[in-house]
Coordinates of C-alpha atoms in Angstrom, one line a residue:
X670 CA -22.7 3.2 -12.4
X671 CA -21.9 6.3 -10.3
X672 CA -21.1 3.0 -8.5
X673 CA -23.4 0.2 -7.1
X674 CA -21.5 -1.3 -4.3
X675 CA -22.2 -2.0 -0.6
X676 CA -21.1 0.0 1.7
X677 CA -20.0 -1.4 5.1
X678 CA -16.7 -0.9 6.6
X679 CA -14.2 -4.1 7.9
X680 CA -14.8 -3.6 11.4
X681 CA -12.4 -5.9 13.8
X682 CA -15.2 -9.0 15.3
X683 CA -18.0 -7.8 13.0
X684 CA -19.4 -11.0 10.7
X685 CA -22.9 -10.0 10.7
X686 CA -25.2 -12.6 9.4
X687 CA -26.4 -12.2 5.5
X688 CA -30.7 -11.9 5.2
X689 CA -31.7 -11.9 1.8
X690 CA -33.6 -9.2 1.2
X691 CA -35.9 -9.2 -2.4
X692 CA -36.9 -6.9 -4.5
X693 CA -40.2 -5.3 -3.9
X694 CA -40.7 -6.0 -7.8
X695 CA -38.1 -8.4 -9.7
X696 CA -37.2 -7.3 -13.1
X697 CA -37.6 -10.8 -14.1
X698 CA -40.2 -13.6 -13.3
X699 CA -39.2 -16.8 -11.3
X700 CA -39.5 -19.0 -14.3
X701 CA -36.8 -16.6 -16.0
X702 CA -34.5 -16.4 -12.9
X703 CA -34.5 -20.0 -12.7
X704 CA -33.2 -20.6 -16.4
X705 CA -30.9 -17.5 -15.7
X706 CA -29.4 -19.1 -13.2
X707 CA -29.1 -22.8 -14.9
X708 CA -26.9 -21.2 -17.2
X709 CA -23.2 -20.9 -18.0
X710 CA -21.2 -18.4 -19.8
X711 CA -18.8 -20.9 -21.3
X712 CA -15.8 -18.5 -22.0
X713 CA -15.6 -15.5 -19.4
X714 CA -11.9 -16.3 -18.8
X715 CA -11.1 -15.3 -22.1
X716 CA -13.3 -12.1 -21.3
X717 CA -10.9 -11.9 -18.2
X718 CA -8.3 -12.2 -19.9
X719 CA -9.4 -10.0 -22.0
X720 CA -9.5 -7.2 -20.1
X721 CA -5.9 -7.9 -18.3
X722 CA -7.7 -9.3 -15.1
X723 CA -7.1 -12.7 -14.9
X724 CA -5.3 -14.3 -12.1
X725 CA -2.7 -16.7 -12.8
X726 CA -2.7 -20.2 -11.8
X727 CA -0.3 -19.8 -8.7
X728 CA -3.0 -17.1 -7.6
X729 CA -5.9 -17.8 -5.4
X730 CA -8.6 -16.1 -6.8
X731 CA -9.9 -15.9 -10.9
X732 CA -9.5 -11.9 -11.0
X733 CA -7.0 -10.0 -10.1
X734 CA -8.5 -6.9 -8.0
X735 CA -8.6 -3.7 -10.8
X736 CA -7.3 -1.4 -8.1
X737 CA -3.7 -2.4 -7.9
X738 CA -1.2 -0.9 -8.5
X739 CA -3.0 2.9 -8.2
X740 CA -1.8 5.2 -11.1
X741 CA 0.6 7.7 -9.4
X742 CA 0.2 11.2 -10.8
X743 CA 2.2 14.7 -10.2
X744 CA 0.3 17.3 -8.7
X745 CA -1.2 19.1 -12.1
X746 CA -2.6 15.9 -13.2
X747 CA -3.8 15.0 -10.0
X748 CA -5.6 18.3 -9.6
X749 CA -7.2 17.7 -13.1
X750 CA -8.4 14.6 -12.5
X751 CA -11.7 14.7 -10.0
X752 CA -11.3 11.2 -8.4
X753 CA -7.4 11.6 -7.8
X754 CA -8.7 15.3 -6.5
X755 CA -11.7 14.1 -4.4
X756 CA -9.1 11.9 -3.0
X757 CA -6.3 14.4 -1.8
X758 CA -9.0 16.9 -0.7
X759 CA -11.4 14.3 0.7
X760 CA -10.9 11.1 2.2
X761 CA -7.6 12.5 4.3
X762 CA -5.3 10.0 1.6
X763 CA -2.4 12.3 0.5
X764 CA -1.1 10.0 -2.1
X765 CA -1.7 11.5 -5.6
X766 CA -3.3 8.6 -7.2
X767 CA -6.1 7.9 -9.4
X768 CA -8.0 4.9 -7.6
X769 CA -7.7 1.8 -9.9
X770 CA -4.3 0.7 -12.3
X771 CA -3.2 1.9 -15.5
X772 CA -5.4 0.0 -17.9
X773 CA -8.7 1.1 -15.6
X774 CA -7.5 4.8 -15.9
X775 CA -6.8 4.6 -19.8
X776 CA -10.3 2.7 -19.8
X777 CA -12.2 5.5 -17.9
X778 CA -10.5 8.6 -19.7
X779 CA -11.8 7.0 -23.2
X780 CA -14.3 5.6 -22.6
X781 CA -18.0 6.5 -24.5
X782 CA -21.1 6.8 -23.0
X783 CA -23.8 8.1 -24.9
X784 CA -26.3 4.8 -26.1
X785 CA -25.2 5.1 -29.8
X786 CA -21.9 5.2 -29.2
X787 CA -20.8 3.7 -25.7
X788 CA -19.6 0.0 -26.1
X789 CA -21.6 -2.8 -25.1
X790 CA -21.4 -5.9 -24.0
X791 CA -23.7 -9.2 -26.2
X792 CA -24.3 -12.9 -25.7
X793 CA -24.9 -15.6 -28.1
X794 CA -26.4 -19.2 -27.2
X795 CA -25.0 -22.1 -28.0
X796 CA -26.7 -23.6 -31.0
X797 CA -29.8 -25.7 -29.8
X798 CA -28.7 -24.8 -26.0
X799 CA -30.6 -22.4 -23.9
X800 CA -28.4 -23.2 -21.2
X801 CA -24.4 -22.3 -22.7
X802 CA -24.1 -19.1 -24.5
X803 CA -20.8 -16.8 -25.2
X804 CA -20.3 -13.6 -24.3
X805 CA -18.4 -10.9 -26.6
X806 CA -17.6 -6.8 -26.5
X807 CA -18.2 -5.0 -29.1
X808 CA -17.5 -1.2 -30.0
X809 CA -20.8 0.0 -30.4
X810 CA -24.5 -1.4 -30.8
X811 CA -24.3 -1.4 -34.7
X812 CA -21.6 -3.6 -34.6
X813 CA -23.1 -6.2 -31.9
X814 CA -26.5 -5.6 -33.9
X815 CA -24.8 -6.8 -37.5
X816 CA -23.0 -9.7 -35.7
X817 CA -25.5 -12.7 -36.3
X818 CA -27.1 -14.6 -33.2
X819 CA -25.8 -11.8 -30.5
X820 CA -28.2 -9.8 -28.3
X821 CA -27.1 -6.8 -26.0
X822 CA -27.1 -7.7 -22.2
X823 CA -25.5 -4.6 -20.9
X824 CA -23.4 -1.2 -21.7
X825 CA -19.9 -1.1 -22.2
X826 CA -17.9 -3.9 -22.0
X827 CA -18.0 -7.4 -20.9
X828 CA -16.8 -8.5 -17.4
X829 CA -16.5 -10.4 -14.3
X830 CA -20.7 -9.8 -13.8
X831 CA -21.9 -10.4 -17.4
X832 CA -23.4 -13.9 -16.7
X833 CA -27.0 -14.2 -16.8
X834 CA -26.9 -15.8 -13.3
X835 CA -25.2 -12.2 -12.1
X836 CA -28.2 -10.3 -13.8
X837 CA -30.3 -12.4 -11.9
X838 CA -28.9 -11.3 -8.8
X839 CA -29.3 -7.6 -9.8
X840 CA -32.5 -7.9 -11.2
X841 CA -33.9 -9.6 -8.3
X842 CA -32.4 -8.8 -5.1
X843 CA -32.1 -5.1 -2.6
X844 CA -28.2 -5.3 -3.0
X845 CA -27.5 -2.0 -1.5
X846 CA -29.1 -3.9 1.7
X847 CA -27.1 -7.3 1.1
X848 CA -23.9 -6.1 -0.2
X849 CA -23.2 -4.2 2.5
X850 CA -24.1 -6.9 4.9
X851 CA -20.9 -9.2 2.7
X852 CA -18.3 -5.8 2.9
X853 CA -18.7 -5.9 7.1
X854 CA -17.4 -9.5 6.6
X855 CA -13.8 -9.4 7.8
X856 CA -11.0 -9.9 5.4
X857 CA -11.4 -10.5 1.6
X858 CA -12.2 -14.2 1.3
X859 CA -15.3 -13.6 3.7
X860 CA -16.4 -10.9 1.6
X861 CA -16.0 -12.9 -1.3
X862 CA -18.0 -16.1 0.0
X863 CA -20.8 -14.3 1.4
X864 CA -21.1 -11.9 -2.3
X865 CA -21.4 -15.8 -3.3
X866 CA -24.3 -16.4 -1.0
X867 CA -26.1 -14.3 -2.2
X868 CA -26.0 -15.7 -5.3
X869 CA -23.2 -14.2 -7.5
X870 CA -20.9 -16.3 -9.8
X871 CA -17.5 -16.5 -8.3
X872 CA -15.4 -14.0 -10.7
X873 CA -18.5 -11.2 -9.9
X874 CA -18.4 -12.4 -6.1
X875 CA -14.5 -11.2 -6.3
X876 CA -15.2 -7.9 -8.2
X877 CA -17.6 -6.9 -5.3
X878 CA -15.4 -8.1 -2.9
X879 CA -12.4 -6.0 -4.2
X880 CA -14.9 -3.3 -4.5
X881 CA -15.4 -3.7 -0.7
X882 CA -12.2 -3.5 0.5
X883 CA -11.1 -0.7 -1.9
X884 CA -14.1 1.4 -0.2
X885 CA -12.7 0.5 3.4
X886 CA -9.3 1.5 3.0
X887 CA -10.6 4.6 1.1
X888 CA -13.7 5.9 2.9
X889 CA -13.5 4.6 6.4
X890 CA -13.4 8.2 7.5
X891 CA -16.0 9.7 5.3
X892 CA -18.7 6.7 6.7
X893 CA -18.4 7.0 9.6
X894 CA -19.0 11.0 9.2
X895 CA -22.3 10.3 7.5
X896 CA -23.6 7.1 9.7
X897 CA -21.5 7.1 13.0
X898 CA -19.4 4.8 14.4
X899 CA -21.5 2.4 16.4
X900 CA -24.4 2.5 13.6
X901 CA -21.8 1.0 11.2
X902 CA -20.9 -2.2 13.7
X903 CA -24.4 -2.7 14.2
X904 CA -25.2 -2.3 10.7
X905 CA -28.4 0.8 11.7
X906 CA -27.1 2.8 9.7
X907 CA -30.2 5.4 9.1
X908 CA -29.3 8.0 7.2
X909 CA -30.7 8.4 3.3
X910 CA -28.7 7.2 0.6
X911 CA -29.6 10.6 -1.4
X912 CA -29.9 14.2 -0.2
X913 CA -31.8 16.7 -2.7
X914 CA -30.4 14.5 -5.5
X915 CA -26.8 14.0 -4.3
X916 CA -25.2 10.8 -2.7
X917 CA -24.7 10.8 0.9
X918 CA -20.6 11.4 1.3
X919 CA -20.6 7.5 2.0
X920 CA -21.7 6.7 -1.0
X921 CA -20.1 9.6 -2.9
X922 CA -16.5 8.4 -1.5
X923 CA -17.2 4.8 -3.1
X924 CA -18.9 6.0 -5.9
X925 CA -15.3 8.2 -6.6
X926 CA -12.6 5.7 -5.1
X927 CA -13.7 2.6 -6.1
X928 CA -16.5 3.0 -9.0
X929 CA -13.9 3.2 -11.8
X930 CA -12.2 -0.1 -10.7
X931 CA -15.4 -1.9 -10.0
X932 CA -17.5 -0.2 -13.3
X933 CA -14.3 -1.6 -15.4
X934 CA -13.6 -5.5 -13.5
X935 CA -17.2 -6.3 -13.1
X936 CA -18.8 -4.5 -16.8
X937 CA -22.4 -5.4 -15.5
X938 CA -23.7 -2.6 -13.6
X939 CA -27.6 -2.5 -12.6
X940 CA -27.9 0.8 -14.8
X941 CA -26.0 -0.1 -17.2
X942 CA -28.2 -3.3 -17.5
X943 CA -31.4 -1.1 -17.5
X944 CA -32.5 -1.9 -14.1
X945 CA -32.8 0.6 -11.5
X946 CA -31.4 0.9 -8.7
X947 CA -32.3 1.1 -4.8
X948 CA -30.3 4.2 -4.8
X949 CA -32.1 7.0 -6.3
X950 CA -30.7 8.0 -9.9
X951 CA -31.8 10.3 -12.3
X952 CA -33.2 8.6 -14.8
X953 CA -31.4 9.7 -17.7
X954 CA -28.3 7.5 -15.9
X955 CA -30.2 4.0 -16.5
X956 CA -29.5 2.9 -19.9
X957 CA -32.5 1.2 -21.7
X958 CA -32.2 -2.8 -22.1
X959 CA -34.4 -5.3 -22.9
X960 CA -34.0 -8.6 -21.8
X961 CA -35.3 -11.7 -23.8
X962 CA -33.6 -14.4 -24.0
X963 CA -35.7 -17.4 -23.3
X964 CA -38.3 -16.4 -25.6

């Protein structure tokens, strides 16, 4: 995912107001978004749960944020590591940390990649229901493709954004635009509710929002180094999200201290979903996915 998330900083008395702002060419038709988003993944707390990311009932939210608490590391492994590096050398943080908690860190330090052998994430409808499916990880595609009635829906493991109503979102939506728009909200409930506006389920709304105020504590700095202060309150930013093939040092910063977290809580990811981004990518970092499940 290098990382897909907005980019605005928490700035005290900035709530801008959320535009939507489509795609110039949706990956899906309207007929297809609309059954997308009639539908309901009927057991993506278990897929929480799963993962060791569900919030208990005393909680206030459905996910508990994958960030928290960091995993510490002495220097050597620090210095091994590139996003515990990038983040002693970079952002200006001097605590020797990998960005995200234990089970994120074992996550991302085993984790596969390659097609035909990263895991994946499939969903199976409800007999005679369009509308209720189940979603389920699976090691590898041979394994989802020998499991009857499952299709693949994204790379690596299921998460907070596997529902079909989130890959409507993605597939339909500039979110590098919007997204950033929801991170300027102030505090994490605001974020949250306005990821929801634009039209993600509530579980992926928290992921993002997380994601959001990861970024801000992490690469307040390093934004406003690329964009400027007063661009980033008024939300002008100008500067290109890609430079000869590199992310701007915005971008990098999230894509370093808050991509594990977010890649792991929220397992959809627009690449790993085989839709391309609105930041540039190589192409060889979009997986291939086909999507057909009203057919």
């Amino acid at each position: 995912m290098g990382t897909v998330i907005g980019m605005g900083m928490g700035l005290a008395g900035c709530n801008p107001p959320l535009d939507i702002a489509p795609l110039p060419q949706p990956a899906f038709d309207d007929t297809t978004l609309a059954r997308m988003h009639n539908s309901q993944a009927i057991n993506l707390h278990d897929i929480l749960a799963q993962n060791q990311l569900l919030a208990t009932p005393a909680e206030t939210t459905i996910s508990r944020s994958p960030y928290q608490p960091l995993t510490l590391m002495n220097f050597a492994e620090c210095w091994q590591d590139t996003h515990c590096r990038y983040s002693i050398t970079e952002t200006g943080i001097p605590l020797q940390a990998f960005p995200a908690n234990e089970v994120v860190y074992a996550w991302w330090q085993s984790r596969l990649t390659e097609p035909d052998q990263a895991a994946v994430c499939g969903l199976r409808f409800l007999e005679d229901d369009s509308a209720q499916y189940e979603l389920a990880s699976f090691s590898n595609r041979t394994e989802l493709d020998s499991t009857p009635g499952f299709q693949l829906t994204h790379y690596q493991q299921c998460g907070s954004c596997s529902t079909l109503q989130d890959l409507a979102v993605y597939g339909s939506l500039d979110l590098t635009v919007m997204a950033k728009t929801c991170s300027k909200q102030q505090g994490f409930t605001a974020k949250q509710r306005c990821m929801e506006d634009i039209g993600f389920t509530s579980a992926c709304a928290e992921s993002w929002a997380f994601n959001a105020q990861q970024t801000t504590q992490s690469c307040f700095v390093r934004c406003v180094q690329e964009y400027g202060l007063i661009p980033l309150i008024l939300g002008t930013e100008s500067s290109p999200n890609t430079n000869g093939g590199q992310l701007n040092q915005c971008l990098l910063c999230d894509e370093m201290m808050a991509g594990p977290g977010f890649q792991y809580a929220a397992g959809r990811t627009r690449r790993n979903s085989g839709i391309t981004s609105e930041i540039d990518r190589p192409e060889d970092q979009v997986y291939e996915v086909e999507h057909h499940y009203f057919d």
